[in-house]
Amino acid sequence: MVSFASTLPSLVSLIPSPSSISNASRHPSQPGMICCKFGSELNNEDRFHRRDILQSVGAAVGMDLIARSSAFIEVANAADLIQRRQRSDFQSKIKLTLYDAIKANPDIIPSLLTLALNDAITYDKATKTGGPNGSIRFSSEISRPENKGLDAALNLLEESKKVIDSDSKGGPISYADLIQFAAQSAVKSTFIASAISKCGGNVEKGTLLYSAYGSNGQWGQFDRIFGRSDAQEPDPEGRVPQWDKASVQEMKDKFKAVGLGPRQLAVMSAFLGPDQAATETLLASDPEVLPWIQKYQRSRETVSRTDYEASICSLLKFIKDLHNIYG
């Protein structure tokens, strides 16, 4: 690093003193010596002007500032890299903990999906309230009719949260993040399980198949939405339909209210109750939803299920980011 202070001695030495001026005119030059002449006999071009000194000082200051700013940027970049690494490690811990919990309780997957949807779809664009804010954790909200049967899913996440928080260096994970990450893990686990099934139950081959054809890049986009705060009170009542009793039109109206359409309703069929097949049969009775139900049913029959997985991943990202989209 270049320091401005370190340049001062060399600059001062360039400024002539009165004695040096008189000595310069008094003593002749010697061979092999460089002698600077000062006095009235010098023309303007030979004089060492104050302007030259100021320019030298300015250059030194500029170099010092550049060096200091470069060092600051290096420190900032290093801190940013450390923060990113810690964030990545923490997210990996979250995913591993949730994957293990879901793997041990596969029957809980439909409830985890509905839990995430019901926590998010309370969002109201007019008032900019509700949304994926973890409010469903409150007893007065989880006990509502539309959330019937979701207690077990919430209990599973509360136990997982204890494990995750015990290893966190940056504070506890919010329920807002935890619930949506659980939905991601639940969906991804079904895709991996499907790939394993297509490989005759061979876990290694199934995992390799998913790695080759799955939408891992899409899931990476989901990870960027992280670090949101929890609501401090339940969301208002009456914003979430009872999916098992709602008509297709009621479902369409609710999805439309948060910016979603028939295609997204078809994608979310697994989120609308424990029996996806029954839900899809109901949704297929609507001419606007039917083509999308058929499209995603065909996709699920393929080896990669790419269309279905990519669509559901994008939709989960949309739901998780409702606050920023309409905020």
Coordinates of C-alpha atoms in Angstrom, one line a residue:
M1 CA 0.0 0.0 0.0
V2 CA 1.3 3.5 -0.9
S3 CA 1.0 5.8 2.1
F4 CA 0.8 9.6 1.6
A5 CA 2.9 10.2 4.8
S6 CA 5.7 8.2 3.4
T7 CA 6.1 10.5 0.4
L8 CA 6.6 13.7 2.5
P9 CA 10.4 13.3 3.1
S10 CA 11.2 12.8 -0.5
L11 CA 9.0 15.8 -1.5
V12 CA 10.5 18.1 1.2
S13 CA 14.0 17.2 -0.1
L14 CA 13.1 18.6 -3.5
I15 CA 12.3 22.1 -2.0
P16 CA 15.4 24.3 -2.0
S17 CA 16.5 26.1 1.2
P18 CA 18.1 29.6 1.1
S19 CA 21.5 28.2 2.0
S20 CA 21.4 25.6 -0.8
I21 CA 20.5 28.3 -3.3
S22 CA 23.5 30.4 -2.3
N23 CA 25.8 27.4 -2.2
A24 CA 24.7 26.3 -5.6
S25 CA 25.7 29.6 -7.1
R26 CA 28.9 29.7 -5.2
H27 CA 30.4 26.3 -6.0
P28 CA 31.1 25.1 -9.5
S29 CA 30.0 21.8 -10.7
Q30 CA 32.2 18.8 -10.3
P31 CA 32.5 15.9 -12.8
G32 CA 30.1 13.1 -12.0
M33 CA 27.9 15.3 -9.9
I34 CA 24.4 16.6 -10.7
C35 CA 24.0 20.2 -9.7
C36 CA 20.7 22.1 -9.7
K37 CA 21.1 25.9 -10.2
F38 CA 18.7 28.2 -8.5
G39 CA 18.6 32.0 -8.8
S40 CA 17.5 34.9 -10.9
E41 CA 19.5 33.7 -13.9
L42 CA 17.2 30.7 -14.3
N43 CA 14.5 31.0 -16.9
N44 CA 10.9 30.1 -16.2
E45 CA 11.2 26.7 -17.8
D46 CA 14.1 25.8 -15.4
R47 CA 12.4 26.8 -12.2
F48 CA 10.9 24.3 -9.8
H49 CA 7.4 25.8 -9.3
R50 CA 5.1 25.4 -6.4
R51 CA 2.6 24.0 -8.8
D52 CA 4.9 21.0 -9.4
I53 CA 5.1 20.3 -5.7
L54 CA 1.3 20.5 -5.4
Q55 CA 0.9 18.2 -8.3
S56 CA 3.2 15.7 -6.7
V57 CA 1.4 15.9 -3.4
G58 CA -2.0 15.5 -5.2
A59 CA -0.6 12.4 -7.0
A60 CA 0.6 10.9 -3.8
V61 CA -2.8 11.5 -2.1
G62 CA -4.6 10.0 -5.1
M63 CA -2.4 6.9 -5.0
D64 CA -2.9 6.6 -1.3
L65 CA -6.7 6.8 -1.6
I66 CA -6.7 4.2 -4.4
A67 CA -4.6 1.9 -2.4
R68 CA -6.8 2.3 0.7
S69 CA -10.0 1.8 -1.3
S70 CA -8.6 -1.3 -3.0
A71 CA -7.7 -2.7 0.4
F72 CA -11.2 -1.9 1.7
I73 CA -12.8 -3.7 -1.4
E74 CA -10.6 -6.7 -0.7
V75 CA -11.8 -6.9 2.9
A76 CA -15.4 -6.4 1.8
N77 CA -15.1 -9.1 -0.8
A78 CA -13.6 -11.5 1.7
A79 CA -16.4 -10.8 4.2
D80 CA -19.0 -11.3 1.5
L81 CA -17.4 -14.6 0.5
I82 CA -17.4 -15.8 4.2
Q83 CA -21.0 -14.7 4.6
R84 CA -22.0 -16.6 1.4
R85 CA -20.2 -19.7 2.5
Q86 CA -21.9 -19.6 5.9
R87 CA -25.3 -19.0 4.2
S88 CA -24.7 -22.0 1.9
D89 CA -23.6 -24.2 4.7
F90 CA -26.7 -23.3 6.7
Q91 CA -29.0 -24.0 3.8
S92 CA -27.3 -27.3 3.3
K93 CA -28.0 -28.1 7.0
I94 CA -31.6 -27.1 6.6
K95 CA -32.1 -29.3 3.6
L96 CA -30.4 -32.3 5.1
T97 CA -32.4 -32.1 8.3
L98 CA -35.7 -31.7 6.5
Y99 CA -34.8 -34.5 4.0
D100 CA -34.1 -36.9 6.9
A101 CA -37.3 -35.9 8.7
I102 CA -39.4 -36.3 5.6
K103 CA -37.7 -39.6 4.6
A104 CA -38.6 -41.0 8.0
N105 CA -42.2 -39.7 7.7
P106 CA -43.2 -39.9 4.0
D107 CA -46.9 -39.9 4.7
I108 CA -46.6 -36.3 6.0
I109 CA -45.6 -35.0 2.5
P110 CA -49.2 -33.9 1.4
S111 CA -49.7 -32.1 4.7
L112 CA -46.4 -30.3 4.4
L113 CA -47.4 -29.1 0.9
T114 CA -50.8 -27.8 2.1
L115 CA -49.2 -26.2 5.1
A116 CA -46.9 -24.2 2.8
L117 CA -49.7 -23.2 0.4
N118 CA -52.1 -22.2 3.2
D119 CA -49.4 -20.1 4.9
A120 CA -48.7 -18.2 1.7
I121 CA -52.0 -17.8 0.0
T122 CA -53.3 -15.6 2.8
Y123 CA -51.6 -12.8 0.9
D124 CA -53.9 -9.8 0.0
K125 CA -52.6 -7.5 -2.7
A126 CA -54.9 -4.6 -1.7
T127 CA -53.6 -4.4 1.8
K128 CA -50.2 -6.0 1.2
T129 CA -50.8 -8.2 4.3
G130 CA -50.5 -11.9 4.8
G131 CA -48.4 -14.2 2.6
P132 CA -45.6 -16.7 3.4
N133 CA -44.8 -15.2 6.8
G134 CA -45.0 -18.2 9.1
S135 CA -48.2 -17.0 10.8
I136 CA -49.7 -20.5 10.4
R137 CA -47.6 -21.5 13.4
F138 CA -50.0 -19.7 15.8
S139 CA -52.5 -22.0 17.5
S140 CA -55.4 -19.7 16.5
E141 CA -54.5 -20.0 12.8
I142 CA -53.5 -23.7 12.6
S143 CA -56.7 -24.6 14.3
R144 CA -58.9 -23.1 11.6
P145 CA -61.1 -25.4 9.5
E146 CA -59.0 -24.9 6.3
N147 CA -55.9 -26.1 8.3
K148 CA -57.5 -29.2 9.8
G149 CA -55.0 -32.1 9.9
L150 CA -51.9 -30.0 9.4
D151 CA -50.8 -30.1 13.1
A152 CA -48.6 -33.1 12.5
A153 CA -46.8 -31.4 9.7
L154 CA -46.2 -28.3 11.9
N155 CA -45.0 -30.5 14.8
L156 CA -42.5 -32.2 12.5
L157 CA -41.1 -28.8 11.4
E158 CA -40.9 -27.6 15.0
E159 CA -38.7 -30.6 15.9
S160 CA -36.6 -30.1 12.8
K161 CA -36.2 -26.4 13.7
K162 CA -34.6 -27.4 17.0
V163 CA -32.0 -29.4 15.2
I164 CA -31.4 -26.7 12.6
D165 CA -31.1 -23.9 15.2
S166 CA -28.7 -25.8 17.4
D167 CA -26.1 -25.7 14.6
S168 CA -26.8 -22.1 13.3
K169 CA -24.1 -19.4 13.6
G170 CA -26.4 -16.6 12.5
G171 CA -29.5 -17.1 14.6
P172 CA -32.6 -19.3 14.3
I173 CA -34.3 -20.0 11.1
S174 CA -37.6 -18.3 10.7
Y175 CA -40.8 -20.3 10.3
A176 CA -41.4 -18.3 7.1
D177 CA -38.3 -19.8 5.6
L178 CA -38.7 -23.2 7.2
I179 CA -42.2 -23.9 6.0
Q180 CA -41.3 -23.1 2.4
F181 CA -38.0 -25.0 2.5
A182 CA -40.0 -28.0 3.8
A183 CA -42.3 -27.8 0.8
Q184 CA -39.3 -27.7 -1.5
S185 CA -37.8 -30.7 0.3
A186 CA -41.1 -32.6 0.2
V187 CA -41.6 -32.0 -3.6
K188 CA -37.9 -32.9 -4.4
S189 CA -38.1 -36.0 -2.3
T190 CA -41.1 -37.3 -4.4
F191 CA -39.1 -36.7 -7.6
I192 CA -36.1 -38.6 -6.3
A193 CA -38.4 -41.4 -5.1
S194 CA -40.0 -41.6 -8.5
A195 CA -36.5 -41.8 -10.2
I196 CA -35.5 -44.6 -7.8
S197 CA -38.7 -46.4 -8.5
K198 CA -38.1 -46.1 -12.3
C199 CA -34.7 -47.8 -11.6
G200 CA -36.3 -50.8 -9.9
G201 CA -35.7 -49.5 -6.4
N202 CA -31.9 -49.0 -6.9
V203 CA -31.2 -45.9 -4.8
E204 CA -27.8 -45.2 -6.4
K205 CA -29.1 -45.5 -10.0
G206 CA -32.2 -43.5 -9.1
T207 CA -30.3 -40.7 -7.5
L208 CA -28.0 -40.6 -10.5
L209 CA -31.0 -40.6 -12.9
Y210 CA -32.4 -37.6 -11.0
S211 CA -29.1 -35.8 -11.0
A212 CA -28.9 -36.2 -14.8
Y213 CA -32.5 -35.2 -15.6
G214 CA -33.8 -33.3 -12.6
S215 CA -34.2 -29.6 -12.4
N216 CA -31.4 -28.9 -9.9
G217 CA -30.8 -25.5 -11.6
Q218 CA -34.4 -24.5 -10.9
W219 CA -34.1 -25.4 -7.3
G220 CA -31.0 -23.1 -7.0
Q221 CA -33.2 -20.1 -7.9
F222 CA -35.5 -21.1 -4.9
D223 CA -32.6 -20.9 -2.5
R224 CA -32.0 -17.2 -3.2
I225 CA -35.1 -16.2 -1.3
F226 CA -34.0 -16.6 2.2
G227 CA -33.8 -14.7 5.5
R228 CA -37.3 -13.4 5.9
S229 CA -38.9 -12.4 9.2
D230 CA -41.9 -14.1 10.8
A231 CA -45.3 -12.5 11.4
Q232 CA -45.9 -11.6 15.0
E233 CA -49.7 -12.4 14.8
P234 CA -52.0 -14.6 12.9
D235 CA -53.2 -13.6 9.4
P236 CA -56.8 -12.5 9.1
E237 CA -59.4 -15.2 8.8
G238 CA -61.4 -16.0 5.6
R239 CA -58.6 -15.8 3.1
V240 CA -58.0 -19.5 2.6
P241 CA -60.6 -21.9 1.1
Q242 CA -61.3 -25.3 2.5
W243 CA -59.7 -27.1 -0.5
D244 CA -61.6 -30.3 0.1
K245 CA -64.9 -28.5 0.0
A246 CA -64.2 -25.7 -2.5
S247 CA -65.5 -25.8 -6.1
V248 CA -63.1 -25.5 -9.0
Q249 CA -64.3 -21.9 -9.6
E250 CA -63.6 -21.0 -5.9
M251 CA -60.1 -22.4 -6.3
K252 CA -59.6 -20.5 -9.6
D253 CA -60.8 -17.3 -8.0
K254 CA -58.4 -17.6 -5.0
F255 CA -55.5 -18.4 -7.3
K256 CA -56.4 -15.4 -9.5
A257 CA -56.4 -13.1 -6.5
V258 CA -52.7 -13.7 -5.9
G259 CA -51.8 -13.6 -9.6
L260 CA -52.1 -17.3 -10.6
G261 CA -54.1 -19.0 -13.2
P262 CA -55.5 -22.4 -14.4
R263 CA -52.0 -23.7 -15.2
Q264 CA -50.7 -23.0 -11.7
L265 CA -53.8 -24.6 -10.2
A266 CA -53.1 -27.8 -12.1
V267 CA -49.5 -27.8 -11.0
M268 CA -50.6 -27.3 -7.4
S269 CA -53.0 -30.3 -7.4
A270 CA -50.7 -32.1 -4.9
F271 CA -51.0 -29.2 -2.5
L272 CA -54.8 -29.1 -2.3
G273 CA -55.4 -32.2 -0.3
P274 CA -54.1 -35.7 0.6
D275 CA -55.5 -37.4 -2.5
Q276 CA -53.9 -35.8 -5.6
A277 CA -55.7 -38.1 -8.0
A278 CA -59.1 -37.1 -6.6
T279 CA -58.2 -33.4 -6.7
E280 CA -57.1 -33.7 -10.3
T281 CA -60.3 -35.5 -11.3
L282 CA -62.2 -32.5 -9.8
L283 CA -60.0 -30.0 -11.5
A284 CA -60.2 -31.8 -14.9
S285 CA -64.0 -31.0 -14.9
D286 CA -63.1 -27.4 -15.7
P287 CA -62.2 -26.8 -19.4
E288 CA -59.6 -24.2 -18.6
V289 CA -57.8 -26.5 -16.2
L290 CA -58.1 -29.8 -18.1
P291 CA -55.4 -29.2 -20.7
W292 CA -52.9 -28.4 -17.9
I293 CA -53.9 -31.5 -15.9
Q294 CA -53.3 -33.6 -18.9
K295 CA -50.0 -32.0 -19.7
Y296 CA -48.6 -32.6 -16.3
Q297 CA -50.0 -36.1 -16.0
R298 CA -48.0 -36.9 -19.2
S299 CA -44.9 -35.3 -17.9
R300 CA -45.1 -37.3 -14.6
E301 CA -45.1 -40.5 -16.7
T302 CA -41.8 -39.6 -18.4
V303 CA -38.4 -40.6 -17.0
S304 CA -37.3 -37.1 -16.2
R305 CA -40.7 -35.4 -15.4
T306 CA -39.0 -32.2 -16.5
D307 CA -42.0 -30.1 -17.4
Y308 CA -43.8 -30.9 -14.2
E309 CA -40.8 -30.4 -11.9
A310 CA -39.7 -27.2 -13.6
S311 CA -43.2 -25.8 -13.4
I312 CA -43.8 -26.7 -9.7
C313 CA -40.3 -25.4 -8.8
S314 CA -41.1 -22.0 -10.5
L315 CA -44.4 -21.9 -8.8
L316 CA -43.0 -22.6 -5.3
K317 CA -40.5 -19.7 -5.9
F318 CA -43.3 -17.4 -6.9
I319 CA -45.3 -18.3 -3.8
K320 CA -42.3 -17.9 -1.5
D321 CA -41.6 -14.5 -3.0
L322 CA -45.2 -13.1 -2.9
H323 CA -44.2 -10.2 -0.6
N324 CA -41.5 -8.9 -3.0
I325 CA -43.6 -9.5 -6.2
Y326 CA -46.5 -7.3 -5.0
G327 CA -44.9 -5.4 -2.1

